[in-house]
XYZ file of C-alpha atoms in Angstrom:
590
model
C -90.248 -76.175 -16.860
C -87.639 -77.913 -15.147
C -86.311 -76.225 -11.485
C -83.005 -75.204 -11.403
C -81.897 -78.627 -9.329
C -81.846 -80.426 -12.780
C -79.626 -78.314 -14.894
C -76.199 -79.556 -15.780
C -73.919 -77.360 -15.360
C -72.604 -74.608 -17.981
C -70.878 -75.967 -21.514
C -66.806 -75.981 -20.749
C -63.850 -73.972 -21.843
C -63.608 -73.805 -25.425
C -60.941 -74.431 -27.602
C -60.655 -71.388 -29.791
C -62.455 -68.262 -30.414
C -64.563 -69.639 -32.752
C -65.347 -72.361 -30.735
C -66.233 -69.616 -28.050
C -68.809 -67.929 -30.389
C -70.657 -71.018 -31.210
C -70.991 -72.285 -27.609
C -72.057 -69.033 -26.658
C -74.896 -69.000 -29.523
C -76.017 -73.127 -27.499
C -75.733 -71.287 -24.170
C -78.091 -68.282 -25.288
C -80.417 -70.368 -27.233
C -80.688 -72.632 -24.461
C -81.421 -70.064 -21.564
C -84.457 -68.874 -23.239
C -86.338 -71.975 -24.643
C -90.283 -70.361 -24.773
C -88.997 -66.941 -25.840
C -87.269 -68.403 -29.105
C -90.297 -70.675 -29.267
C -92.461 -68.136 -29.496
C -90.691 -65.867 -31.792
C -90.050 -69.002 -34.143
C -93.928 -69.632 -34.413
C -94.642 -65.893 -34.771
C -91.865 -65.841 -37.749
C -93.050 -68.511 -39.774
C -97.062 -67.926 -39.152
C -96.375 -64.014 -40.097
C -94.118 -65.516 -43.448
C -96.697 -67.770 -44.705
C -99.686 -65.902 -43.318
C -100.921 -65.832 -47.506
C -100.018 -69.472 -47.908
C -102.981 -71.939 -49.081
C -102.646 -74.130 -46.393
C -102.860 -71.710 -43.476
C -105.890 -69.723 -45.001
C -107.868 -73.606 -45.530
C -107.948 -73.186 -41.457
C -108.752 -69.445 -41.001
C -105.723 -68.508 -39.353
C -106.762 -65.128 -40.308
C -103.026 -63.741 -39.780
C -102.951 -64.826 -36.115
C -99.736 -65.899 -34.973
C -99.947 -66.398 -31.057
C -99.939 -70.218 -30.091
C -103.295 -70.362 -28.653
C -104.663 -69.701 -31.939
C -102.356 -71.876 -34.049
C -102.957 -74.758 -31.946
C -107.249 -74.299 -32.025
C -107.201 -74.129 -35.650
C -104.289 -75.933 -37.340
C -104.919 -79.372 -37.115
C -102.014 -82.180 -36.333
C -101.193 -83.866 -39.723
C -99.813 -86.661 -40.542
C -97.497 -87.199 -44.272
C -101.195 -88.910 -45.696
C -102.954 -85.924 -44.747
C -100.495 -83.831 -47.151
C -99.969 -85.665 -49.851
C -102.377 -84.395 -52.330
C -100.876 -81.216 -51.917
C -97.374 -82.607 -52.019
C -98.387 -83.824 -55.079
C -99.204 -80.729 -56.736
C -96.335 -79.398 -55.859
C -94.546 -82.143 -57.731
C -96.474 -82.110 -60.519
C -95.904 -78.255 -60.956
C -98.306 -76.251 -58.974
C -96.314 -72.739 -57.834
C -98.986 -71.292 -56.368
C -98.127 -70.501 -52.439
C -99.242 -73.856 -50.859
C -97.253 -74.495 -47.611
C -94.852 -71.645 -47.823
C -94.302 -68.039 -49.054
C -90.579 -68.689 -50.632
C -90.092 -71.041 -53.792
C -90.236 -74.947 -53.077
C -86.043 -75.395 -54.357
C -86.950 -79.179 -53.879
C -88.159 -82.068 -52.528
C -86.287 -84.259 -49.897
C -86.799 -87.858 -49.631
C -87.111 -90.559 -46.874
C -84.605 -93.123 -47.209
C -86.654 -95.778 -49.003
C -86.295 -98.517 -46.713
C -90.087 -98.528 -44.959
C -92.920 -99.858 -46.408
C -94.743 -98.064 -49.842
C -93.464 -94.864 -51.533
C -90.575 -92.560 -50.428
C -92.019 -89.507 -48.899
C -91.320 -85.991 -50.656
C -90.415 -83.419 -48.146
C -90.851 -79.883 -49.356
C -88.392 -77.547 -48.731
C -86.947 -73.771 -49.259
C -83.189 -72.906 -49.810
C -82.513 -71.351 -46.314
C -83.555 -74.343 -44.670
C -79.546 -75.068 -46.226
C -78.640 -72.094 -43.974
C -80.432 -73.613 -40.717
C -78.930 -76.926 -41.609
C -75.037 -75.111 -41.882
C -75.845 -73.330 -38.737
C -76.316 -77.184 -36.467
C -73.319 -78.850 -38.163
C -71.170 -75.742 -37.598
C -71.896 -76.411 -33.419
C -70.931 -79.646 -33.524
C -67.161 -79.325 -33.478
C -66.775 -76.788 -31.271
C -69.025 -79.026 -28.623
C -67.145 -81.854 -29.416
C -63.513 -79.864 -29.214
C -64.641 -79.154 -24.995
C -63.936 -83.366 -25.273
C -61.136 -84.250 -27.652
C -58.606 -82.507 -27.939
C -56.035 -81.768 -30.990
C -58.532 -82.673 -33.799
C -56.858 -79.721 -35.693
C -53.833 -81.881 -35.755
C -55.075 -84.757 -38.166
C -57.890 -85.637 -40.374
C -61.353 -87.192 -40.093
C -62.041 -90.231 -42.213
C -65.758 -90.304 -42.764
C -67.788 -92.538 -45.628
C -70.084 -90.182 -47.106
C -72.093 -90.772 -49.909
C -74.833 -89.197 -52.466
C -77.690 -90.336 -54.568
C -78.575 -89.483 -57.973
C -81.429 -87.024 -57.843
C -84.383 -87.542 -59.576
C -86.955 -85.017 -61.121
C -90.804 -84.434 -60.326
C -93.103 -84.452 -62.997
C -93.035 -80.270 -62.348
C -89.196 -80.457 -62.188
C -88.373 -79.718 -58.708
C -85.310 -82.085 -57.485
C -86.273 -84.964 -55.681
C -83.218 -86.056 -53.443
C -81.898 -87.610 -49.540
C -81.135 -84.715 -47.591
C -77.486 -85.686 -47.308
C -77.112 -85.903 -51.060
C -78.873 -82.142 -51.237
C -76.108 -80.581 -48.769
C -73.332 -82.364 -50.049
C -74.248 -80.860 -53.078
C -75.000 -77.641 -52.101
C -71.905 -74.783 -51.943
C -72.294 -75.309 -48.128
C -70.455 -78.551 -48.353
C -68.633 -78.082 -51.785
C -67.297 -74.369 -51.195
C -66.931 -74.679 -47.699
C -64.087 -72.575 -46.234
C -61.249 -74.649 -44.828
C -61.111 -75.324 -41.178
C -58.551 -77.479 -39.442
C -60.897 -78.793 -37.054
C -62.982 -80.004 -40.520
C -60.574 -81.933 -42.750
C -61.672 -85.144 -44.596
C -59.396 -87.791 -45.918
C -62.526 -88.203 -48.543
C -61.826 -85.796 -51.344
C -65.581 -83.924 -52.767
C -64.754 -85.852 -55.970
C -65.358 -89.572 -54.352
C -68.194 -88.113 -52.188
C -69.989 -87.235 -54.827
C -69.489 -89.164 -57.150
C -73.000 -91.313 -57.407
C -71.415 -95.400 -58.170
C -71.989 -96.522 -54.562
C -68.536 -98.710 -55.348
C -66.209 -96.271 -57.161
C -66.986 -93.436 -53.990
C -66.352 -96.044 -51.458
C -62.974 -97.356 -53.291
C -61.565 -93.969 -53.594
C -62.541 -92.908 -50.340
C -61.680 -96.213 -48.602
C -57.981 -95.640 -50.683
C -57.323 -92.296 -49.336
C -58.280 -93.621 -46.152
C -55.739 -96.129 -46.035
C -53.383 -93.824 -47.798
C -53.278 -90.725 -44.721
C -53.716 -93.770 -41.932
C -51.617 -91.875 -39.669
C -53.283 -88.886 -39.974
C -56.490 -90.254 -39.267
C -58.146 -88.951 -36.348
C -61.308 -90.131 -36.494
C -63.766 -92.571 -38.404
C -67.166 -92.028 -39.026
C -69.906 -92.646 -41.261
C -73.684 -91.415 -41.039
C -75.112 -94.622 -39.478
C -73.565 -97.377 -37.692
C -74.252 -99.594 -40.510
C -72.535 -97.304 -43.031
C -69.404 -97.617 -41.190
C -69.796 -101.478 -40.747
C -70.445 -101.839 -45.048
C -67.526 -100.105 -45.276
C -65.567 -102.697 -42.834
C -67.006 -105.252 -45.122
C -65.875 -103.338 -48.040
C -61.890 -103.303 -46.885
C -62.083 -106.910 -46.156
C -63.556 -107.584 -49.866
C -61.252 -105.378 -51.605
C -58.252 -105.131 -49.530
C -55.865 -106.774 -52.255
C -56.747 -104.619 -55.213
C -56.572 -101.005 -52.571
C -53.226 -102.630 -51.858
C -51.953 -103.513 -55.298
C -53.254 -100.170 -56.518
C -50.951 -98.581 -52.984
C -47.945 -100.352 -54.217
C -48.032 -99.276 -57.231
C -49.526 -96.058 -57.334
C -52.226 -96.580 -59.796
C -56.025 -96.643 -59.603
C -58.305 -99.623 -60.004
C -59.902 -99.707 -63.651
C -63.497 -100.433 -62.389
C -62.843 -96.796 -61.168
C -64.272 -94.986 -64.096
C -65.406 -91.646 -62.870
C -63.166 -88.936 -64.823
C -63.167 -86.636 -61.934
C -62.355 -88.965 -59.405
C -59.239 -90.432 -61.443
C -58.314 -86.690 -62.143
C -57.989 -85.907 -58.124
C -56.664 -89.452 -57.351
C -53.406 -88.622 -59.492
C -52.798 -86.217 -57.051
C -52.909 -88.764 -54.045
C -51.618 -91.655 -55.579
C -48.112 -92.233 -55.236
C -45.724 -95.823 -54.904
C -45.911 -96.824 -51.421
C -44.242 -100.376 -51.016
C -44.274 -100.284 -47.413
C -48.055 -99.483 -46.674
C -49.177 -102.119 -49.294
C -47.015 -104.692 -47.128
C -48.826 -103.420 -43.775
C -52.255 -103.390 -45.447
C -51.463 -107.101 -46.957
C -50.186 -108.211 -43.582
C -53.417 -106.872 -41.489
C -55.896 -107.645 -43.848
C -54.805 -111.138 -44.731
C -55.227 -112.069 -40.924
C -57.862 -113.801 -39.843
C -58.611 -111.991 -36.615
C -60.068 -109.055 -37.587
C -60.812 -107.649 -34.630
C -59.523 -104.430 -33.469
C -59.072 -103.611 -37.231
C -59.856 -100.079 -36.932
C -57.138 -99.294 -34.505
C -54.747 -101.839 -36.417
C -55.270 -99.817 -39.674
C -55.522 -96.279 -38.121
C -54.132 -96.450 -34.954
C -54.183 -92.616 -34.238
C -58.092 -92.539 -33.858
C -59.739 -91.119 -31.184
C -63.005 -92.002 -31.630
C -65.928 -93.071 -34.045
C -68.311 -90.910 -35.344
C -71.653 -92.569 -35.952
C -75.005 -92.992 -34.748
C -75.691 -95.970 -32.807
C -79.357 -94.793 -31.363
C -83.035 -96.448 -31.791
C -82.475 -99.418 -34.464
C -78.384 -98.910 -34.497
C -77.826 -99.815 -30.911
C -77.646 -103.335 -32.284
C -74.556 -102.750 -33.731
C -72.473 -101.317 -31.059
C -70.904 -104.434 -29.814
C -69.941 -105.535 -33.530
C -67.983 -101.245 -33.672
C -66.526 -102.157 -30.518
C -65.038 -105.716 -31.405
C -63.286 -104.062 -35.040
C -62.824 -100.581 -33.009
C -61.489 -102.242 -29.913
C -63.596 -100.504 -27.459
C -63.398 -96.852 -28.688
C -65.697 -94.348 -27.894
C -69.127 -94.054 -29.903
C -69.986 -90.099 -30.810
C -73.450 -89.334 -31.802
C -73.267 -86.025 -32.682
C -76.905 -84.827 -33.936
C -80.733 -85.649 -34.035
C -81.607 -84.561 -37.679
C -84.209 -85.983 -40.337
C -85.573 -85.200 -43.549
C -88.196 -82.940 -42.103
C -86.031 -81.177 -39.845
C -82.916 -80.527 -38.485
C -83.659 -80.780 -34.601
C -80.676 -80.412 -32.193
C -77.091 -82.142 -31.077
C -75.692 -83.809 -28.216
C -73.906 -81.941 -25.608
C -71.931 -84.833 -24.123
C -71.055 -86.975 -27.425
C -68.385 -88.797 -25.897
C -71.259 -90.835 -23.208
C -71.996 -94.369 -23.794
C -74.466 -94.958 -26.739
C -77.112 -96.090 -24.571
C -76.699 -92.339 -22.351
C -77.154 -90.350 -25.536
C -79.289 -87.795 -25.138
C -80.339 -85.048 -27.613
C -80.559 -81.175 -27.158
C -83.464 -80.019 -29.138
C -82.806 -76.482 -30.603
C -85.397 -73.914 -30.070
C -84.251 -72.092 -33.067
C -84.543 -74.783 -35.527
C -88.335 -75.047 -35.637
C -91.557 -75.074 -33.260
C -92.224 -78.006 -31.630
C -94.644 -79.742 -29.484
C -94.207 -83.419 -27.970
C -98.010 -85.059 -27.616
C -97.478 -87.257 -24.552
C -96.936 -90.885 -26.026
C -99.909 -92.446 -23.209
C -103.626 -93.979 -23.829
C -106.141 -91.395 -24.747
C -103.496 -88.067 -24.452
C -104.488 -84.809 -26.259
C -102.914 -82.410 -24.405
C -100.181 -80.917 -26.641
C -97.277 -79.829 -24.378
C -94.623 -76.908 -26.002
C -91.077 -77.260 -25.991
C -90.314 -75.967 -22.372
C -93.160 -77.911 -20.920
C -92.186 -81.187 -21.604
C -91.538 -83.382 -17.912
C -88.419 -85.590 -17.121
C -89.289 -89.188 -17.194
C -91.631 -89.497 -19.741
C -92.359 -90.071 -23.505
C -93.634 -87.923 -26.212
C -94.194 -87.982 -29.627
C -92.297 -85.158 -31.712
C -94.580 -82.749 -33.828
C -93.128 -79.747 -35.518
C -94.000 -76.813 -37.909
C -91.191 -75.922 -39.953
C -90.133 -72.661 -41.804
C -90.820 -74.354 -44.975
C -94.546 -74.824 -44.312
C -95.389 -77.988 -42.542
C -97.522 -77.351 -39.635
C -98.069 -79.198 -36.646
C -96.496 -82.435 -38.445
C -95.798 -85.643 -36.683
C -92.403 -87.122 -37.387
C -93.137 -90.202 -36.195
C -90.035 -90.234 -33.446
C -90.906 -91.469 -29.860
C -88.663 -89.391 -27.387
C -88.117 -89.812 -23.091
C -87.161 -86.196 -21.548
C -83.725 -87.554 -19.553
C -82.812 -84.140 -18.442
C -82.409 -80.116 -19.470
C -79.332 -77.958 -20.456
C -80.545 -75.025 -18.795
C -84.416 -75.025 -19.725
C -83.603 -76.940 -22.851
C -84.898 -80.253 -22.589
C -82.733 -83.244 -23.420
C -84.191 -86.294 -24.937
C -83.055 -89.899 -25.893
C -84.302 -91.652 -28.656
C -86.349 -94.208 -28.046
C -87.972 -95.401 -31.297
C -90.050 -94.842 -34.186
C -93.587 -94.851 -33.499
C -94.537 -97.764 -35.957
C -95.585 -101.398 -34.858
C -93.568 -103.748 -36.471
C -95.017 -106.990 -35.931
C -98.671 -108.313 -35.124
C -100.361 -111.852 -35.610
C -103.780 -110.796 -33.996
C -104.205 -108.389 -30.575
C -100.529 -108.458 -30.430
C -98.422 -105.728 -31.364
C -94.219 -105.520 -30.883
C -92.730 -102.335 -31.621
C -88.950 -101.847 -32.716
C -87.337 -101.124 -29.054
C -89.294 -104.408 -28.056
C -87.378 -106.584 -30.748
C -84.286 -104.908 -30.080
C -84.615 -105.969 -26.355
C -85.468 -109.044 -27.612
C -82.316 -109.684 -29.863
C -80.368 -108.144 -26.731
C -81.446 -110.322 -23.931
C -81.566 -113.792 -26.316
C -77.613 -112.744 -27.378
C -76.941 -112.994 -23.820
C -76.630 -116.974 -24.665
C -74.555 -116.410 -27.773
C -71.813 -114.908 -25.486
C -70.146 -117.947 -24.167
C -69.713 -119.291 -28.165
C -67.938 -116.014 -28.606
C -70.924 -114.998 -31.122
C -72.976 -112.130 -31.827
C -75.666 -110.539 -33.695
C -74.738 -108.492 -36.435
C -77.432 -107.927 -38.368
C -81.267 -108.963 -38.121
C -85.047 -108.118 -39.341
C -88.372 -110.098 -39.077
C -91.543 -110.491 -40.376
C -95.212 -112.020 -38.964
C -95.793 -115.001 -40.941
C -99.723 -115.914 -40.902
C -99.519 -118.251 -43.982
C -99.686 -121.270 -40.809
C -102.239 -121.437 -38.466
C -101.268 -120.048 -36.062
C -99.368 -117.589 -37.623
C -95.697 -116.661 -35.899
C -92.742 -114.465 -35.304
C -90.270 -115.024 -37.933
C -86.422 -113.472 -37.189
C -83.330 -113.846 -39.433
C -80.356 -113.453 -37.703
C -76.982 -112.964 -39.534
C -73.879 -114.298 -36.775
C -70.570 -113.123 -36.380
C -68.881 -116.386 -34.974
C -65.621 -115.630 -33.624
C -64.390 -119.004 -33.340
C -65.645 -121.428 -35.773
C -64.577 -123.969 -33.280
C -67.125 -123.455 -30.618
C -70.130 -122.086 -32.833
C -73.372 -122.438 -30.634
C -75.421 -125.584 -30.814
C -78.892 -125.862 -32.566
C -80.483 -126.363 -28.998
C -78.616 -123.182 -27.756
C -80.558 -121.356 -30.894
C -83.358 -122.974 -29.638
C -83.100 -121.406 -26.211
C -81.907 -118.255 -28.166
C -85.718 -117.984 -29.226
C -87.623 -118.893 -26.122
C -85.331 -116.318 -24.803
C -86.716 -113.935 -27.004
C -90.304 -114.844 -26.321
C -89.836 -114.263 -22.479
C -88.831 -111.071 -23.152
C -91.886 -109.699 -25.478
C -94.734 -108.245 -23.711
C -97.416 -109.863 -21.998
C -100.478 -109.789 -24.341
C -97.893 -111.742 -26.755
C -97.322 -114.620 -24.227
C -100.925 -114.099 -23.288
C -102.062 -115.567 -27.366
C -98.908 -118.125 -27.091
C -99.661 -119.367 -23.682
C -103.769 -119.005 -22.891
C -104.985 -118.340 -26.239
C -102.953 -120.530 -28.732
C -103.349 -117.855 -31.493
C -99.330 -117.638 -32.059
C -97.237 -120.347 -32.543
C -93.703 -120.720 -31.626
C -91.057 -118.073 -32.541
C -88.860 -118.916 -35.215
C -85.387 -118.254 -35.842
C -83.290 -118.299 -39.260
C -80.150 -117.984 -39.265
C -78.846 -116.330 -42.533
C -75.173 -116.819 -44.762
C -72.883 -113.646 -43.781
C -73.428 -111.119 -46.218
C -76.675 -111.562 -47.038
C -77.935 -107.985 -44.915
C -75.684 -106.630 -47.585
C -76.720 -108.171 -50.535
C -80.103 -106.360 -48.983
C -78.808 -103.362 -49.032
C -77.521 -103.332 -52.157
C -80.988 -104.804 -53.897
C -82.368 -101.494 -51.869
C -79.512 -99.003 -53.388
C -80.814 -100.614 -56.696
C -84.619 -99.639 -56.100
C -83.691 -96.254 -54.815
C -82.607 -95.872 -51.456
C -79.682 -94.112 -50.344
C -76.530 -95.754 -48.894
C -76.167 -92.606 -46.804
C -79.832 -92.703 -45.257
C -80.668 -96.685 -45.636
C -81.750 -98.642 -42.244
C -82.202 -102.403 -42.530
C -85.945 -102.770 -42.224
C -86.692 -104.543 -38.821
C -89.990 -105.762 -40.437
C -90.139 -107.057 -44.121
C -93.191 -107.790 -46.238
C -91.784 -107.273 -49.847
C -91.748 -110.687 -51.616
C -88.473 -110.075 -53.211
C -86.672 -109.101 -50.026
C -88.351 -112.678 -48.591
C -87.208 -114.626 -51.488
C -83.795 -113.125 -51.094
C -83.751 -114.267 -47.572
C -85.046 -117.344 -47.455
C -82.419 -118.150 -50.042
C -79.577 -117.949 -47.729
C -81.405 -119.674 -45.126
C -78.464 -122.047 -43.462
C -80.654 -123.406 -40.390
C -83.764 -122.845 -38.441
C -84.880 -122.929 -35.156
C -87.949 -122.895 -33.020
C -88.904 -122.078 -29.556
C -88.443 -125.151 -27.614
C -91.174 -124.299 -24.903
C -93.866 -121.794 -23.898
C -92.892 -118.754 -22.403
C -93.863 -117.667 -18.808
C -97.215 -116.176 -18.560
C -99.577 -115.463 -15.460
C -103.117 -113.591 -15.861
C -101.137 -111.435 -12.704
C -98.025 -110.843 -14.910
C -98.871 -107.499 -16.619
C -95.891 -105.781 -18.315
């Protein structure tokens, strides 16, 4: 437990009565962290006390944490599968939980093998609801006057699919968006979308962005923020504007609605937006047809206050492309959520992307953080957990899974009163290996960072990038595409710069890597390949067409798939190798 010298001090005034309630419900939750710890895991062992899975270990009806933790054993998704399975193919018998499995939520689709199927029950809805209705009131203490406009956010849905026992199999977003949570919501004037629920859920990936991209453009000044689920969702939708920008404007001039738009209940609500509007299909024209296109966001909607996204663990690489179309604003990251679990929200949204830190909510789940260290075992509980250091999140859910590692890699930065606070730091999985060797995701991404250091003087970034361990050559090596964003065409960076660009990269991996290419000659020299723009979204879309979901999808930092390698070596338009061997001492130990 933290001492009192490390809490922050209380949540400010808030902006309504409302408002007051819900940052009272943050202030109570967060006073007694152990006590609503303890009555979670006593709630959900006492529910499912006659499940399957619980009597397999002998629980016996215990529900104090000493004997949970001697007797349920920490899983991983593997471990459940074959009874996920029989769940999906029909089994109702009580296996993980008491109440009905209402469905199945997926992972995104974007890591390597099958998308996961997360069971859940319908009030899990009702704990979802119960997070996103804190996270305007928090965010109100910051910004004010977001009653006074609209929020344009790029939300999207994917067609469910059914199990071979016909339980819904679906992204989590596309389940609450669906639900009467989202649809039936009661208005709120802190809560108003530009987006109307037609275009959100309608399930064409292009006719919900047009519509929603048109209204956008159509209430620009009442736009008060923009937003999308991930940083890359707002980006595509960047990308969309300056692909379709004439036919949004011709369809704003004239008040009519592009024919690829097909949906019947989208073109039934867009007749009620669409209206002649000469003047705003001049502006768009004007903007769009410009070359420069930064500061865009601000150009097109220059009331907003902010952007609404997450830009954490593999989306930090895109802040500096937000802030050259957002000029600079401010980067909210609102909540820490995932298919398994919704798990808490940021206190202080409006802090730099690389301050965020997430409030875990003791009333969510029970959780328990193993320390992420050689040879730990110790399992430490929610209020336990120490400032400074790393842990891996596992969590037992109302809806049955016990003791089940997400996979997330968390640091403790700090406590709202004895609620910890913890920044992402990355998902658990090693993304690329040749031998001993093994570079994780935040590696890379420090990587990218520290090599774009020498893109900086050409006016060039990194916009996009993923990788993959090529051992076809002895020795194998580190293969990175790269997708630019070259500001002036002009003063593009050199091949010998790109050249450096990948040493650089190589001094900045660990030290058993420059270890094999130094002392060992087991790995070659690191490769980079720089890609055509647009190709990370032709990936995207060939993912959308195998199933993932354009709410949910992540460009895979490590790629294996042969397609996905055939699609990028095809827009291959140079390569370049380390010039020289990184530094490497037997003393240097990092």
């Amino acid at each position: 437990m933290a001492v009192d010298s490390t809490l922050p001090s209380p949540l400010g005034a808030p902006a309504s009565g409302k408002d007051a309630k819900a940052l009272q419900f943050i202030e109570e939750m967060t006073k007694k962290v152990d006590s609503v710890q303890q009555r979670v895991l006593r709630e959900i062992l006492s529910r499912n006390a006659e499940t399957e899975y619980l009597k397999r270990f002998s629980l016996n009806g215990a529900t104090d944490r000493e004997a949970f933790k001697s007797r349920i054993p920490v899983v991983t998704y593997e471990d459940l599968q074959p009874d996920i399975q029989r769940i999906a193919n029909g089994d109702k018998s009580p296996i993980f939980s008491v109440h009905p499995i209402s469905e199945f939520l997926t992972s995104s689709g974007t890591s390597a093998g099958e998308r996961k199927l997360m069971p859940t029950i319908h009030e899990e809805l009702d704990r979802r609801q119960l997070l996103y209705s804190l996270l305007m009131p928090v965010m109100n203490r910051y910004v004010p006057g977001l009653d006074k406009g609209k929020g344009l956010y790029f939300l999207f849905v994917k067609a469910s699919t059914k199990t071979p026992g016909g339980l819904l199999a679906r992204p989590v977003l596309t389940s609450y968006y669906n639900s009467d949570h989202f649809k039936t919501r009661p208005y709120d004037p802190f809560n108003v979308y530009t987006s109307p629920n037609e275009a959100i859920l309608c399930i064409d990936s292009f006719q919900s962005m047009y519509a929603q991209m048109l209204c956008g453009l159509i209430m620009r000044d009442e736009v008060l923020r923009v937003g999308a689920v991930f940083a890359s969702g707002l980006l595509r939708a960047i990308h969309f504007l300056q692909t379709n920008w004439k036919e949004l404007a011709h369809d704003i001039a004239n008040g009519t609605l592009n024919p690829k738009v097909t949906d019947a209940s989208v073109r039934e609500c867009m007749k009620k937006i669409l209206k002649p509007n000469l003047e705003l299909a001049e502006f768009i024209t004007r903007e769009c047809s410009k070359e420069d296109w930064e500061r865009i966001i601000v150009r097109i909607w220059p009331n907003t206050k902010y952007l609404d996204v997450i830009v954490t663990g593999a989306m930090a690489q895109y802040v500096p492309t937000l802030e050259y179309y957002s000029g600079g604003l401010p980067m909210a990251c609102t909540m820490y959520a995932s298919s398994e679990c919704y798990f808490g929200l940021n206190l202080n949204p409006m802090c730099k992307p690389s301050e965020v830190a997430y409030t875990i909510m003791p009333n969510m789940a029970y959780f328990e953080f193993l320390p992420h260290e050689p040879s730990a075992s110790r399992y430490v509980d929610l209020a336990d957990v120490e400032i400074g250091k790393e842990y891996e999140l596992i969590v037992t859910t109302y809806a049955g899974l016990c003791r089940y590692r997400v996979g997330d890699i968390l640091r403790v930065t700090g406590f709202h009163n004895s609620a910890p606070q913890f920044s992402f730091v990355r998902r658990k999985n090693v993304l690329l290996s040749i031998e001993s060797d093994k570079t994780d995701e935040s590696e890379l991404q420090n990587a990218i960072e520290s090599a774009s250091i020498l893109l900086k003087e050409f006016n060039t970034s990194v916009v996009e990038y993923t990788s993959y361990a090529d051992t076809k050559q002895i020795p194998g090596h580190y293969v990175i595409y790269w997708e630019l964003l070259v500001k002036d065409s002009a003063n593009a960076p050199t091949d010998d710069v790109l050249n450096q660009c990948c040493l650089q990269m190589e001094e900045s991996l660990n030290s058993v890597y420059r270890q094999s290419r130094v002392a060992d000659n087991s790995i070659g020299p690191l490769e980079i390949r720089v890609v055509q723009t647009g190709t990370f979204e032709e990936l995207m879309d060939y993912a959308i067409s195998r199933g993932a979901s354009i709410n949910q999808y992540k460009v895979p930092r490590c790629v294996s798939f042969t397609p996905i390698m055939e699609l990028l070596d095809s827009r291959v338009v140079s390569k370049h190798f380390s010039p020289g061997l990184p530094h490497w001492t037997p003393e240097r130990r990092r």
